[in-house]
Amino acid sequence: MKVLRRFESAEEKYTLVFLGYAKELDSCVIELTYNEGVSEYDTGNGFGHIAIGVDDCYKACELIKQRRGRVIREAGLLPGSNEVIAFIEDPDGYQIELVEVVNSA
């Protein structure tokens, strides 16, 4: 496993590091988050959420709402970046992040 990408937001005071075995669009990736100034986390059971790449976060949220799904964070820019994300919740209360995938090919 290697570092595929690193993103730092000085304004929002966080750093993201993406780890994987192949390109992000070709395989599963683990995202590690460091929030500056946070000394303790309540991790509960240790599971935060999973993320799924979608072509259009805005359309995905509309479709989910049409099918009576629960959108808990509407599609929009991730603060300090140019990534569009949204969060939904499954019937058991687990969060799923939708990440708009920009194909750079």
PDB file of N, CA and C in Angstrom:
ATOM      1  N   MET A   1       0.849  -1.166   0.000  1.00  0.00           N
ATOM      2  CA  MET A   1       0.000   0.000   0.000  1.00  0.00           C
ATOM      3  C   MET A   1       0.900   1.236   0.000  1.00  0.00           C
ATOM      4  N   LYS A   2       0.479   2.259  -0.752  1.00  0.00           N
ATOM      5  CA  LYS A   2       1.284   3.479  -0.830  1.00  0.00           C
ATOM      6  C   LYS A   2       0.380   4.704  -0.774  1.00  0.00           C
ATOM      7  N   VAL A   3       0.988   5.847  -0.523  1.00  0.00           N
ATOM      8  CA  VAL A   3       0.247   7.103  -0.521  1.00  0.00           C
ATOM      9  C   VAL A   3      -0.069   7.452  -1.973  1.00  0.00           C
ATOM     10  N   LEU A   4      -1.349   7.566  -2.282  1.00  0.00           N
ATOM     11  CA  LEU A   4      -1.780   7.901  -3.637  1.00  0.00           C
ATOM     12  C   LEU A   4      -1.951   9.406  -3.815  1.00  0.00           C
ATOM     13  N   ARG A   5      -2.412  10.047  -2.737  1.00  0.00           N
ATOM     14  CA  ARG A   5      -2.686  11.484  -2.833  1.00  0.00           C
ATOM     15  C   ARG A   5      -2.734  12.064  -1.430  1.00  0.00           C
ATOM     16  N   ARG A   6      -2.330  13.310  -1.341  1.00  0.00           N
ATOM     17  CA  ARG A   6      -2.378  14.031  -0.063  1.00  0.00           C
ATOM     18  C   ARG A   6      -3.009  15.389  -0.340  1.00  0.00           C
ATOM     19  N   PHE A   7      -3.924  15.804   0.529  1.00  0.00           N
ATOM     20  CA  PHE A   7      -4.581  17.102   0.380  1.00  0.00           C
ATOM     21  C   PHE A   7      -4.558  17.812   1.726  1.00  0.00           C
ATOM     22  N   GLU A   8      -4.083  19.056   1.731  1.00  0.00           N
ATOM     23  CA  GLU A   8      -4.052  19.845   2.957  1.00  0.00           C
ATOM     24  C   GLU A   8      -4.867  21.111   2.764  1.00  0.00           C
ATOM     25  N   SER A   9      -5.717  21.407   3.728  1.00  0.00           N
ATOM     26  CA  SER A   9      -6.471  22.653   3.728  1.00  0.00           C
ATOM     27  C   SER A   9      -6.029  23.476   4.931  1.00  0.00           C
ATOM     28  N   ALA A  10      -5.174  24.462   4.680  1.00  0.00           N
ATOM     29  CA  ALA A  10      -4.697  25.328   5.763  1.00  0.00           C
ATOM     30  C   ALA A  10      -5.858  26.126   6.344  1.00  0.00           C
ATOM     31  N   GLU A  11      -6.768  26.554   5.481  1.00  0.00           N
ATOM     32  CA  GLU A  11      -7.912  27.360   5.918  1.00  0.00           C
ATOM     33  C   GLU A  11      -8.834  26.574   6.850  1.00  0.00           C
ATOM     34  N   GLU A  12      -9.160  25.343   6.490  1.00  0.00           N
ATOM     35  CA  GLU A  12     -10.065  24.511   7.291  1.00  0.00           C
ATOM     36  C   GLU A  12      -9.323  23.658   8.317  1.00  0.00           C
ATOM     37  N   LYS A  13      -7.993  23.668   8.264  1.00  0.00           N
ATOM     38  CA  LYS A  13      -7.126  22.990   9.229  1.00  0.00           C
ATOM     39  C   LYS A  13      -7.324  21.475   9.270  1.00  0.00           C
ATOM     40  N   TYR A  14      -7.281  20.868   8.094  1.00  0.00           N
ATOM     41  CA  TYR A  14      -7.309  19.405   8.037  1.00  0.00           C
ATOM     42  C   TYR A  14      -6.394  18.913   6.931  1.00  0.00           C
ATOM     43  N   THR A  15      -5.975  17.662   7.056  1.00  0.00           N
ATOM     44  CA  THR A  15      -5.151  16.996   6.051  1.00  0.00           C
ATOM     45  C   THR A  15      -5.779  15.651   5.741  1.00  0.00           C
ATOM     46  N   LEU A  16      -5.866  15.320   4.465  1.00  0.00           N
ATOM     47  CA  LEU A  16      -6.357  14.018   4.019  1.00  0.00           C
ATOM     48  C   LEU A  16      -5.225  13.288   3.320  1.00  0.00           C
ATOM     49  N   VAL A  17      -5.070  12.009   3.610  1.00  0.00           N
ATOM     50  CA  VAL A  17      -4.096  11.162   2.926  1.00  0.00           C
ATOM     51  C   VAL A  17      -4.851   9.944   2.412  1.00  0.00           C
ATOM     52  N   PHE A  18      -4.685   9.642   1.131  1.00  0.00           N
ATOM     53  CA  PHE A  18      -5.373   8.524   0.496  1.00  0.00           C
ATOM     54  C   PHE A  18      -4.364   7.413   0.225  1.00  0.00           C
ATOM     55  N   LEU A  19      -4.642   6.214   0.736  1.00  0.00           N
ATOM     56  CA  LEU A  19      -3.753   5.062   0.602  1.00  0.00           C
ATOM     57  C   LEU A  19      -4.415   3.999  -0.255  1.00  0.00           C
ATOM     58  N   GLY A  20      -3.610   3.312  -1.069  1.00  0.00           N
ATOM     59  CA  GLY A  20      -4.148   2.232  -1.879  1.00  0.00           C
ATOM     60  C   GLY A  20      -3.052   1.502  -2.628  1.00  0.00           C
ATOM     61  N   TYR A  21      -3.482   0.523  -3.407  1.00  0.00           N
ATOM     62  CA  TYR A  21      -2.548  -0.295  -4.177  1.00  0.00           C
ATOM     63  C   TYR A  21      -2.503   0.106  -5.649  1.00  0.00           C
ATOM     64  N   ALA A  22      -3.530   0.808  -6.114  1.00  0.00           N
ATOM     65  CA  ALA A  22      -3.603   1.203  -7.519  1.00  0.00           C
ATOM     66  C   ALA A  22      -4.274   2.574  -7.594  1.00  0.00           C
ATOM     67  N   LYS A  23      -4.475   3.087  -8.801  1.00  0.00           N
ATOM     68  CA  LYS A  23      -5.112   4.385  -8.981  1.00  0.00           C
ATOM     69  C   LYS A  23      -6.471   4.414  -8.281  1.00  0.00           C
ATOM     70  N   GLU A  24      -6.841   5.600  -7.791  1.00  0.00           N
ATOM     71  CA  GLU A  24      -8.093   5.743  -7.047  1.00  0.00           C
ATOM     72  C   GLU A  24      -9.313   5.276  -7.835  1.00  0.00           C
ATOM     73  N   LEU A  25      -9.351   5.550  -9.115  1.00  0.00           N
ATOM     74  CA  LEU A  25     -10.513   5.164  -9.913  1.00  0.00           C
ATOM     75  C   LEU A  25     -10.534   3.677 -10.234  1.00  0.00           C
ATOM     76  N   ASP A  26      -9.431   2.979  -9.985  1.00  0.00           N
ATOM     77  CA  ASP A  26      -9.331   1.567 -10.350  1.00  0.00           C
ATOM     78  C   ASP A  26      -9.418   0.609  -9.171  1.00  0.00           C
ATOM     79  N   SER A  27      -9.414   1.118  -7.941  1.00  0.00           N
ATOM     80  CA  SER A  27      -9.382   0.211  -6.791  1.00  0.00           C
ATOM     81  C   SER A  27      -9.966   0.876  -5.556  1.00  0.00           C
ATOM     82  N   CYS A  28     -10.020   0.130  -4.485  1.00  0.00           N
ATOM     83  CA  CYS A  28     -10.467   0.669  -3.195  1.00  0.00           C
ATOM     84  C   CYS A  28      -9.358   1.516  -2.592  1.00  0.00           C
ATOM     85  N   VAL A  29      -9.762   2.535  -1.863  1.00  0.00           N
ATOM     86  CA  VAL A  29      -8.818   3.471  -1.271  1.00  0.00           C
ATOM     87  C   VAL A  29      -9.207   3.712   0.183  1.00  0.00           C
ATOM     88  N   ILE A  30      -8.218   3.844   1.044  1.00  0.00           N
ATOM     89  CA  ILE A  30      -8.447   4.211   2.439  1.00  0.00           C
ATOM     90  C   ILE A  30      -8.096   5.685   2.595  1.00  0.00           C
ATOM     91  N   GLU A  31      -8.998   6.442   3.216  1.00  0.00           N
ATOM     92  CA  GLU A  31      -8.761   7.861   3.476  1.00  0.00           C
ATOM     93  C   GLU A  31      -8.475   8.046   4.959  1.00  0.00           C
ATOM     94  N   LEU A  32      -7.337   8.654   5.261  1.00  0.00           N
ATOM     95  CA  LEU A  32      -6.993   9.000   6.634  1.00  0.00           C
ATOM     96  C   LEU A  32      -7.158  10.507   6.789  1.00  0.00           C
ATOM     97  N   THR A  33      -7.756  10.931   7.895  1.00  0.00           N
ATOM     98  CA  THR A  33      -8.016  12.346   8.140  1.00  0.00           C
ATOM     99  C   THR A  33      -7.309  12.799   9.406  1.00  0.00           C
ATOM    100  N   TYR A  34      -6.606  13.926   9.310  1.00  0.00           N
ATOM    101  CA  TYR A  34      -6.015  14.559  10.482  1.00  0.00           C
ATOM    102  C   TYR A  34      -6.645  15.935  10.623  1.00  0.00           C
ATOM    103  N   ASN A  35      -7.266  16.192  11.774  1.00  0.00           N
ATOM    104  CA  ASN A  35      -7.858  17.492  12.067  1.00  0.00           C
ATOM    105  C   ASN A  35      -6.961  18.222  13.058  1.00  0.00           C
ATOM    106  N   GLU A  36      -6.364  19.321  12.604  1.00  0.00           N
ATOM    107  CA  GLU A  36      -5.432  20.084  13.436  1.00  0.00           C
ATOM    108  C   GLU A  36      -6.141  20.616  14.681  1.00  0.00           C
ATOM    109  N   GLY A  37      -5.473  20.482  15.819  1.00  0.00           N
ATOM    110  CA  GLY A  37      -6.012  21.018  17.059  1.00  0.00           C
ATOM    111  C   GLY A  37      -6.982  20.105  17.785  1.00  0.00           C
ATOM    112  N   VAL A  38      -7.282  18.952  17.223  1.00  0.00           N
ATOM    113  CA  VAL A  38      -8.180  17.998  17.878  1.00  0.00           C
ATOM    114  C   VAL A  38      -7.316  16.973  18.595  1.00  0.00           C
ATOM    115  N   SER A  39      -7.467  16.893  19.903  1.00  0.00           N
ATOM    116  CA  SER A  39      -6.622  15.977  20.672  1.00  0.00           C
ATOM    117  C   SER A  39      -7.336  14.688  21.048  1.00  0.00           C
ATOM    118  N   GLU A  40      -8.672  14.685  21.013  1.00  0.00           N
ATOM    119  CA  GLU A  40      -9.425  13.476  21.355  1.00  0.00           C
ATOM    120  C   GLU A  40     -10.544  13.259  20.345  1.00  0.00           C
ATOM    121  N   TYR A  41     -10.798  11.990  20.064  1.00  0.00           N
ATOM    122  CA  TYR A  41     -11.900  11.607  19.190  1.00  0.00           C
ATOM    123  C   TYR A  41     -12.775  10.602  19.920  1.00  0.00           C
ATOM    124  N   ASP A  42     -14.073  10.715  19.760  1.00  0.00           N
ATOM    125  CA  ASP A  42     -14.978   9.680  20.245  1.00  0.00           C
ATOM    126  C   ASP A  42     -15.250   8.783  19.048  1.00  0.00           C
ATOM    127  N   THR A  43     -14.531   7.674  18.971  1.00  0.00           N
ATOM    128  CA  THR A  43     -14.645   6.804  17.802  1.00  0.00           C
ATOM    129  C   THR A  43     -15.743   5.768  17.925  1.00  0.00           C
ATOM    130  N   GLY A  44     -16.409   5.709  19.058  1.00  0.00           N
ATOM    131  CA  GLY A  44     -17.496   4.746  19.194  1.00  0.00           C
ATOM    132  C   GLY A  44     -16.996   3.349  18.909  1.00  0.00           C
ATOM    133  N   ASN A  45     -17.572   2.716  17.902  1.00  0.00           N
ATOM    134  CA  ASN A  45     -17.154   1.364  17.547  1.00  0.00           C
ATOM    135  C   ASN A  45     -15.997   1.350  16.549  1.00  0.00           C
ATOM    136  N   GLY A  46     -15.414   2.514  16.284  1.00  0.00           N
ATOM    137  CA  GLY A  46     -14.273   2.589  15.386  1.00  0.00           C
ATOM    138  C   GLY A  46     -14.641   2.751  13.922  1.00  0.00           C
ATOM    139  N   PHE A  47     -15.919   2.683  13.607  1.00  0.00           N
ATOM    140  CA  PHE A  47     -16.363   2.819  12.222  1.00  0.00           C
ATOM    141  C   PHE A  47     -16.951   4.203  12.024  1.00  0.00           C
ATOM    142  N   GLY A  48     -16.457   4.913  11.032  1.00  0.00           N
ATOM    143  CA  GLY A  48     -17.009   6.225  10.723  1.00  0.00           C
ATOM    144  C   GLY A  48     -18.054   6.118   9.631  1.00  0.00           C
ATOM    145  N   HIS A  49     -17.595   5.893   8.407  1.00  0.00           N
ATOM    146  CA  HIS A  49     -18.504   5.751   7.271  1.00  0.00           C
ATOM    147  C   HIS A  49     -17.721   5.182   6.092  1.00  0.00           C
ATOM    148  N   ILE A  50     -18.455   4.774   5.066  1.00  0.00           N
ATOM    149  CA  ILE A  50     -17.829   4.381   3.808  1.00  0.00           C
ATOM    150  C   ILE A  50     -18.126   5.473   2.786  1.00  0.00           C
ATOM    151  N   ALA A  51     -17.356   5.496   1.723  1.00  0.00           N
ATOM    152  CA  ALA A  51     -17.569   6.466   0.653  1.00  0.00           C
ATOM    153  C   ALA A  51     -17.704   5.725  -0.665  1.00  0.00           C
ATOM    154  N   ILE A  52     -18.586   6.241  -1.504  1.00  0.00           N
ATOM    155  CA  ILE A  52     -18.839   5.656  -2.819  1.00  0.00           C
ATOM    156  C   ILE A  52     -18.702   6.761  -3.860  1.00  0.00           C
ATOM    157  N   GLY A  53     -17.968   6.490  -4.923  1.00  0.00           N
ATOM    158  CA  GLY A  53     -17.830   7.448  -6.011  1.00  0.00           C
ATOM    159  C   GLY A  53     -19.058   7.439  -6.901  1.00  0.00           C
ATOM    160  N   VAL A  54     -19.548   8.631  -7.252  1.00  0.00           N
ATOM    161  CA  VAL A  54     -20.702   8.779  -8.139  1.00  0.00           C
ATOM    162  C   VAL A  54     -20.363   9.801  -9.222  1.00  0.00           C
ATOM    163  N   ASP A  55     -21.086   9.727 -10.334  1.00  0.00           N
ATOM    164  CA  ASP A  55     -20.850  10.667 -11.432  1.00  0.00           C
ATOM    165  C   ASP A  55     -21.329  12.081 -11.102  1.00  0.00           C
ATOM    166  N   ASP A  56     -22.459  12.189 -10.381  1.00  0.00           N
ATOM    167  CA  ASP A  56     -23.061  13.492 -10.092  1.00  0.00           C
ATOM    168  C   ASP A  56     -23.718  13.436  -8.719  1.00  0.00           C
ATOM    169  N   CYS A  57     -23.117  14.070  -7.736  1.00  0.00           N
ATOM    170  CA  CYS A  57     -23.652  14.049  -6.362  1.00  0.00           C
ATOM    171  C   CYS A  57     -25.041  14.677  -6.282  1.00  0.00           C
ATOM    172  N   TYR A  58     -25.258  15.760  -7.022  1.00  0.00           N
ATOM    173  CA  TYR A  58     -26.546  16.448  -6.967  1.00  0.00           C
ATOM    174  C   TYR A  58     -27.666  15.542  -7.474  1.00  0.00           C
ATOM    175  N   LYS A  59     -27.433  14.897  -8.616  1.00  0.00           N
ATOM    176  CA  LYS A  59     -28.438  13.982  -9.170  1.00  0.00           C
ATOM    177  C   LYS A  59     -28.634  12.766  -8.272  1.00  0.00           C
ATOM    178  N   ALA A  60     -27.543  12.254  -7.704  1.00  0.00           N
ATOM    179  CA  ALA A  60     -27.644  11.092  -6.816  1.00  0.00           C
ATOM    180  C   ALA A  60     -28.511  11.422  -5.608  1.00  0.00           C
ATOM    181  N   CYS A  61     -28.323  12.598  -5.025  1.00  0.00           N
ATOM    182  CA  CYS A  61     -29.138  12.998  -3.867  1.00  0.00           C
ATOM    183  C   CYS A  61     -30.611  13.121  -4.246  1.00  0.00           C
ATOM    184  N   GLU A  62     -30.887  13.697  -5.395  1.00  0.00           N
ATOM    185  CA  GLU A  62     -32.279  13.820  -5.840  1.00  0.00           C
ATOM    186  C   GLU A  62     -32.921  12.450  -6.022  1.00  0.00           C
ATOM    187  N   LEU A  63     -32.195  11.530  -6.646  1.00  0.00           N
ATOM    188  CA  LEU A  63     -32.712  10.180  -6.852  1.00  0.00           C
ATOM    189  C   LEU A  63     -32.960   9.481  -5.515  1.00  0.00           C
ATOM    190  N   ILE A  64     -32.051   9.637  -4.590  1.00  0.00           N
ATOM    191  CA  ILE A  64     -32.202   9.011  -3.268  1.00  0.00           C
ATOM    192  C   ILE A  64     -33.434   9.566  -2.563  1.00  0.00           C
ATOM    193  N   LYS A  65     -33.635  10.891  -2.631  1.00  0.00           N
ATOM    194  CA  LYS A  65     -34.815  11.498  -1.994  1.00  0.00           C
ATOM    195  C   LYS A  65     -36.107  11.045  -2.672  1.00  0.00           C
ATOM    196  N   GLN A  66     -36.085  10.918  -4.012  1.00  0.00           N
ATOM    197  CA  GLN A  66     -37.269  10.440  -4.734  1.00  0.00           C
ATOM    198  C   GLN A  66     -37.666   9.041  -4.289  1.00  0.00           C
ATOM    199  N   ARG A  67     -36.672   8.265  -3.898  1.00  0.00           N
ATOM    200  CA  ARG A  67     -36.928   6.887  -3.453  1.00  0.00           C
ATOM    201  C   ARG A  67     -37.054   6.797  -1.932  1.00  0.00           C
ATOM    202  N   ARG A  68     -37.320   7.939  -1.311  1.00  0.00           N
ATOM    203  CA  ARG A  68     -37.547   8.061   0.134  1.00  0.00           C
ATOM    204  C   ARG A  68     -36.331   7.728   0.987  1.00  0.00           C
ATOM    205  N   GLY A  69     -35.152   7.921   0.417  1.00  0.00           N
ATOM    206  CA  GLY A  69     -33.921   7.761   1.184  1.00  0.00           C
ATOM    207  C   GLY A  69     -33.634   9.024   1.978  1.00  0.00           C
ATOM    208  N   ARG A  70     -32.703   8.938   2.876  1.00  0.00           N
ATOM    209  CA  ARG A  70     -32.395  10.071   3.758  1.00  0.00           C
ATOM    210  C   ARG A  70     -31.049  10.693   3.387  1.00  0.00           C
ATOM    211  N   VAL A  71     -31.092  11.941   2.948  1.00  0.00           N
ATOM    212  CA  VAL A  71     -29.888  12.722   2.669  1.00  0.00           C
ATOM    213  C   VAL A  71     -29.620  13.558   3.914  1.00  0.00           C
ATOM    214  N   ILE A  72     -28.457  13.373   4.538  1.00  0.00           N
ATOM    215  CA  ILE A  72     -28.173  14.105   5.774  1.00  0.00           C
ATOM    216  C   ILE A  72     -27.215  15.275   5.560  1.00  0.00           C
ATOM    217  N   ARG A  73     -26.559  15.329   4.410  1.00  0.00           N
ATOM    218  CA  ARG A  73     -25.778  16.497   3.998  1.00  0.00           C
ATOM    219  C   ARG A  73     -25.947  16.622   2.500  1.00  0.00           C
ATOM    220  N   GLU A  74     -26.610  17.680   2.088  1.00  0.00           N
ATOM    221  CA  GLU A  74     -26.856  17.882   0.666  1.00  0.00           C
ATOM    222  C   GLU A  74     -25.540  17.999  -0.095  1.00  0.00           C
ATOM    223  N   ALA A  75     -25.594  17.710  -1.380  1.00  0.00           N
ATOM    224  CA  ALA A  75     -24.414  17.811  -2.234  1.00  0.00           C
ATOM    225  C   ALA A  75     -23.884  19.240  -2.229  1.00  0.00           C
ATOM    226  N   GLY A  76     -22.578  19.348  -2.144  1.00  0.00           N
ATOM    227  CA  GLY A  76     -21.930  20.653  -2.164  1.00  0.00           C
ATOM    228  C   GLY A  76     -20.432  20.483  -2.030  1.00  0.00           C
ATOM    229  N   LEU A  77     -19.732  21.582  -2.132  1.00  0.00           N
ATOM    230  CA  LEU A  77     -18.271  21.543  -2.053  1.00  0.00           C
ATOM    231  C   LEU A  77     -17.812  21.191  -0.648  1.00  0.00           C
ATOM    232  N   LEU A  78     -16.794  20.347  -0.576  1.00  0.00           N
ATOM    233  CA  LEU A  78     -16.122  20.055   0.681  1.00  0.00           C
ATOM    234  C   LEU A  78     -15.344  21.311   1.058  1.00  0.00           C
ATOM    235  N   PRO A  79     -15.548  21.858   2.263  1.00  0.00           N
ATOM    236  CA  PRO A  79     -14.852  23.092   2.636  1.00  0.00           C
ATOM    237  C   PRO A  79     -13.341  22.986   2.437  1.00  0.00           C
ATOM    238  N   GLY A  80     -12.791  23.988   1.795  1.00  0.00           N
ATOM    239  CA  GLY A  80     -11.353  24.040   1.571  1.00  0.00           C
ATOM    240  C   GLY A  80     -10.874  23.243   0.377  1.00  0.00           C
ATOM    241  N   SER A  81     -11.810  22.726  -0.446  1.00  0.00           N
ATOM    242  CA  SER A  81     -11.401  21.933  -1.613  1.00  0.00           C
ATOM    243  C   SER A  81     -12.335  22.219  -2.777  1.00  0.00           C
ATOM    244  N   ASN A  82     -12.111  21.516  -3.880  1.00  0.00           N
ATOM    245  CA  ASN A  82     -13.014  21.628  -5.025  1.00  0.00           C
ATOM    246  C   ASN A  82     -13.790  20.332  -5.247  1.00  0.00           C
ATOM    247  N   GLU A  83     -13.827  19.468  -4.222  1.00  0.00           N
ATOM    248  CA  GLU A  83     -14.554  18.206  -4.319  1.00  0.00           C
ATOM    249  C   GLU A  83     -16.009  18.386  -3.910  1.00  0.00           C
ATOM    250  N   VAL A  84     -16.907  17.770  -4.681  1.00  0.00           N
ATOM    251  CA  VAL A  84     -18.327  17.779  -4.349  1.00  0.00           C
ATOM    252  C   VAL A  84     -18.644  16.475  -3.626  1.00  0.00           C
ATOM    253  N   ILE A  85     -19.242  16.609  -2.440  1.00  0.00           N
ATOM    254  CA  ILE A  85     -19.606  15.439  -1.645  1.00  0.00           C
ATOM    255  C   ILE A  85     -21.026  15.594  -1.118  1.00  0.00           C
ATOM    256  N   ALA A  86     -21.568  14.503  -0.613  1.00  0.00           N
ATOM    257  CA  ALA A  86     -22.852  14.497   0.089  1.00  0.00           C
ATOM    258  C   ALA A  86     -22.809  13.333   1.065  1.00  0.00           C
ATOM    259  N   PHE A  87     -23.716  13.328   2.024  1.00  0.00           N
ATOM    260  CA  PHE A  87     -23.838  12.203   2.944  1.00  0.00           C
ATOM    261  C   PHE A  87     -25.276  11.732   2.967  1.00  0.00           C
ATOM    262  N   ILE A  88     -25.429  10.421   2.947  1.00  0.00           N
ATOM    263  CA  ILE A  88     -26.742   9.809   3.091  1.00  0.00           C
ATOM    264  C   ILE A  88     -26.677   8.856   4.279  1.00  0.00           C
ATOM    265  N   GLU A  89     -27.834   8.365   4.682  1.00  0.00           N
ATOM    266  CA  GLU A  89     -27.877   7.439   5.807  1.00  0.00           C
ATOM    267  C   GLU A  89     -28.666   6.211   5.390  1.00  0.00           C
ATOM    268  N   ASP A  90     -28.133   5.038   5.712  1.00  0.00           N
ATOM    269  CA  ASP A  90     -28.850   3.811   5.369  1.00  0.00           C
ATOM    270  C   ASP A  90     -29.933   3.551   6.419  1.00  0.00           C
ATOM    271  N   PRO A  91     -30.803   2.566   6.183  1.00  0.00           N
ATOM    272  CA  PRO A  91     -31.905   2.311   7.119  1.00  0.00           C
ATOM    273  C   PRO A  91     -31.457   1.980   8.545  1.00  0.00           C
ATOM    274  N   ASP A  92     -30.216   1.529   8.720  1.00  0.00           N
ATOM    275  CA  ASP A  92     -29.709   1.216  10.059  1.00  0.00           C
ATOM    276  C   ASP A  92     -28.990   2.397  10.705  1.00  0.00           C
ATOM    277  N   GLY A  93     -28.941   3.529  10.018  1.00  0.00           N
ATOM    278  CA  GLY A  93     -28.308   4.715  10.579  1.00  0.00           C
ATOM    279  C   GLY A  93     -26.844   4.893  10.227  1.00  0.00           C
ATOM    280  N   TYR A  94     -26.287   4.004   9.400  1.00  0.00           N
ATOM    281  CA  TYR A  94     -24.887   4.147   8.994  1.00  0.00           C
ATOM    282  C   TYR A  94     -24.771   5.209   7.903  1.00  0.00           C
ATOM    283  N   GLN A  95     -23.728   6.030   8.013  1.00  0.00           N
ATOM    284  CA  GLN A  95     -23.523   7.085   7.030  1.00  0.00           C
ATOM    285  C   GLN A  95     -22.744   6.572   5.827  1.00  0.00           C
ATOM    286  N   ILE A  96     -23.129   7.079   4.666  1.00  0.00           N
ATOM    287  CA  ILE A  96     -22.445   6.775   3.414  1.00  0.00           C
ATOM    288  C   ILE A  96     -22.138   8.113   2.750  1.00  0.00           C
ATOM    289  N   GLU A  97     -20.874   8.317   2.445  1.00  0.00           N
ATOM    290  CA  GLU A  97     -20.457   9.542   1.766  1.00  0.00           C
ATOM    291  C   GLU A  97     -20.499   9.302   0.267  1.00  0.00           C
ATOM    292  N   LEU A  98     -21.090  10.228  -0.453  1.00  0.00           N
ATOM    293  CA  LEU A  98     -21.061  10.203  -1.912  1.00  0.00           C
ATOM    294  C   LEU A  98     -20.000  11.208  -2.349  1.00  0.00           C
ATOM    295  N   VAL A  99     -19.082  10.769  -3.188  1.00  0.00           N
ATOM    296  CA  VAL A  99     -17.998  11.622  -3.671  1.00  0.00           C
ATOM    297  C   VAL A  99     -18.114  11.707  -5.181  1.00  0.00           C
ATOM    298  N   GLU A 100     -18.219  12.921  -5.690  1.00  0.00           N
ATOM    299  CA  GLU A 100     -18.319  13.098  -7.132  1.00  0.00           C
ATOM    300  C   GLU A 100     -16.962  12.808  -7.757  1.00  0.00           C
ATOM    301  N   VAL A 101     -16.932  11.833  -8.640  1.00  0.00           N
ATOM    302  CA  VAL A 101     -15.695  11.387  -9.267  1.00  0.00           C
ATOM    303  C   VAL A 101     -15.476  12.179 -10.548  1.00  0.00           C
ATOM    304  N   VAL A 102     -14.336  12.836 -10.612  1.00  0.00           N
ATOM    305  CA  VAL A 102     -13.961  13.583 -11.807  1.00  0.00           C
ATOM    306  C   VAL A 102     -12.978  12.723 -12.570  1.00  0.00           C
ATOM    307  N   ASN A 103     -13.381  12.275 -13.742  1.00  0.00           N
ATOM    308  CA  ASN A 103     -12.523  11.424 -14.557  1.00  0.00           C
ATOM    309  C   ASN A 103     -11.542  12.301 -15.309  1.00  0.00           C
ATOM    310  N   SER A 104     -10.269  12.158 -14.996  1.00  0.00           N
ATOM    311  CA  SER A 104      -9.240  13.000 -15.620  1.00  0.00           C
ATOM    312  C   SER A 104      -8.654  12.379 -16.880  1.00  0.00           C
ATOM    313  N   ALA A 105      -9.305  11.358 -17.407  1.00  0.00           N
ATOM    314  CA  ALA A 105      -8.794  10.686 -18.607  1.00  0.00           C
ATOM    315  C   ALA A 105      -9.067  11.485 -19.850  1.00  0.00           C
TER     316      ALA A 105
END
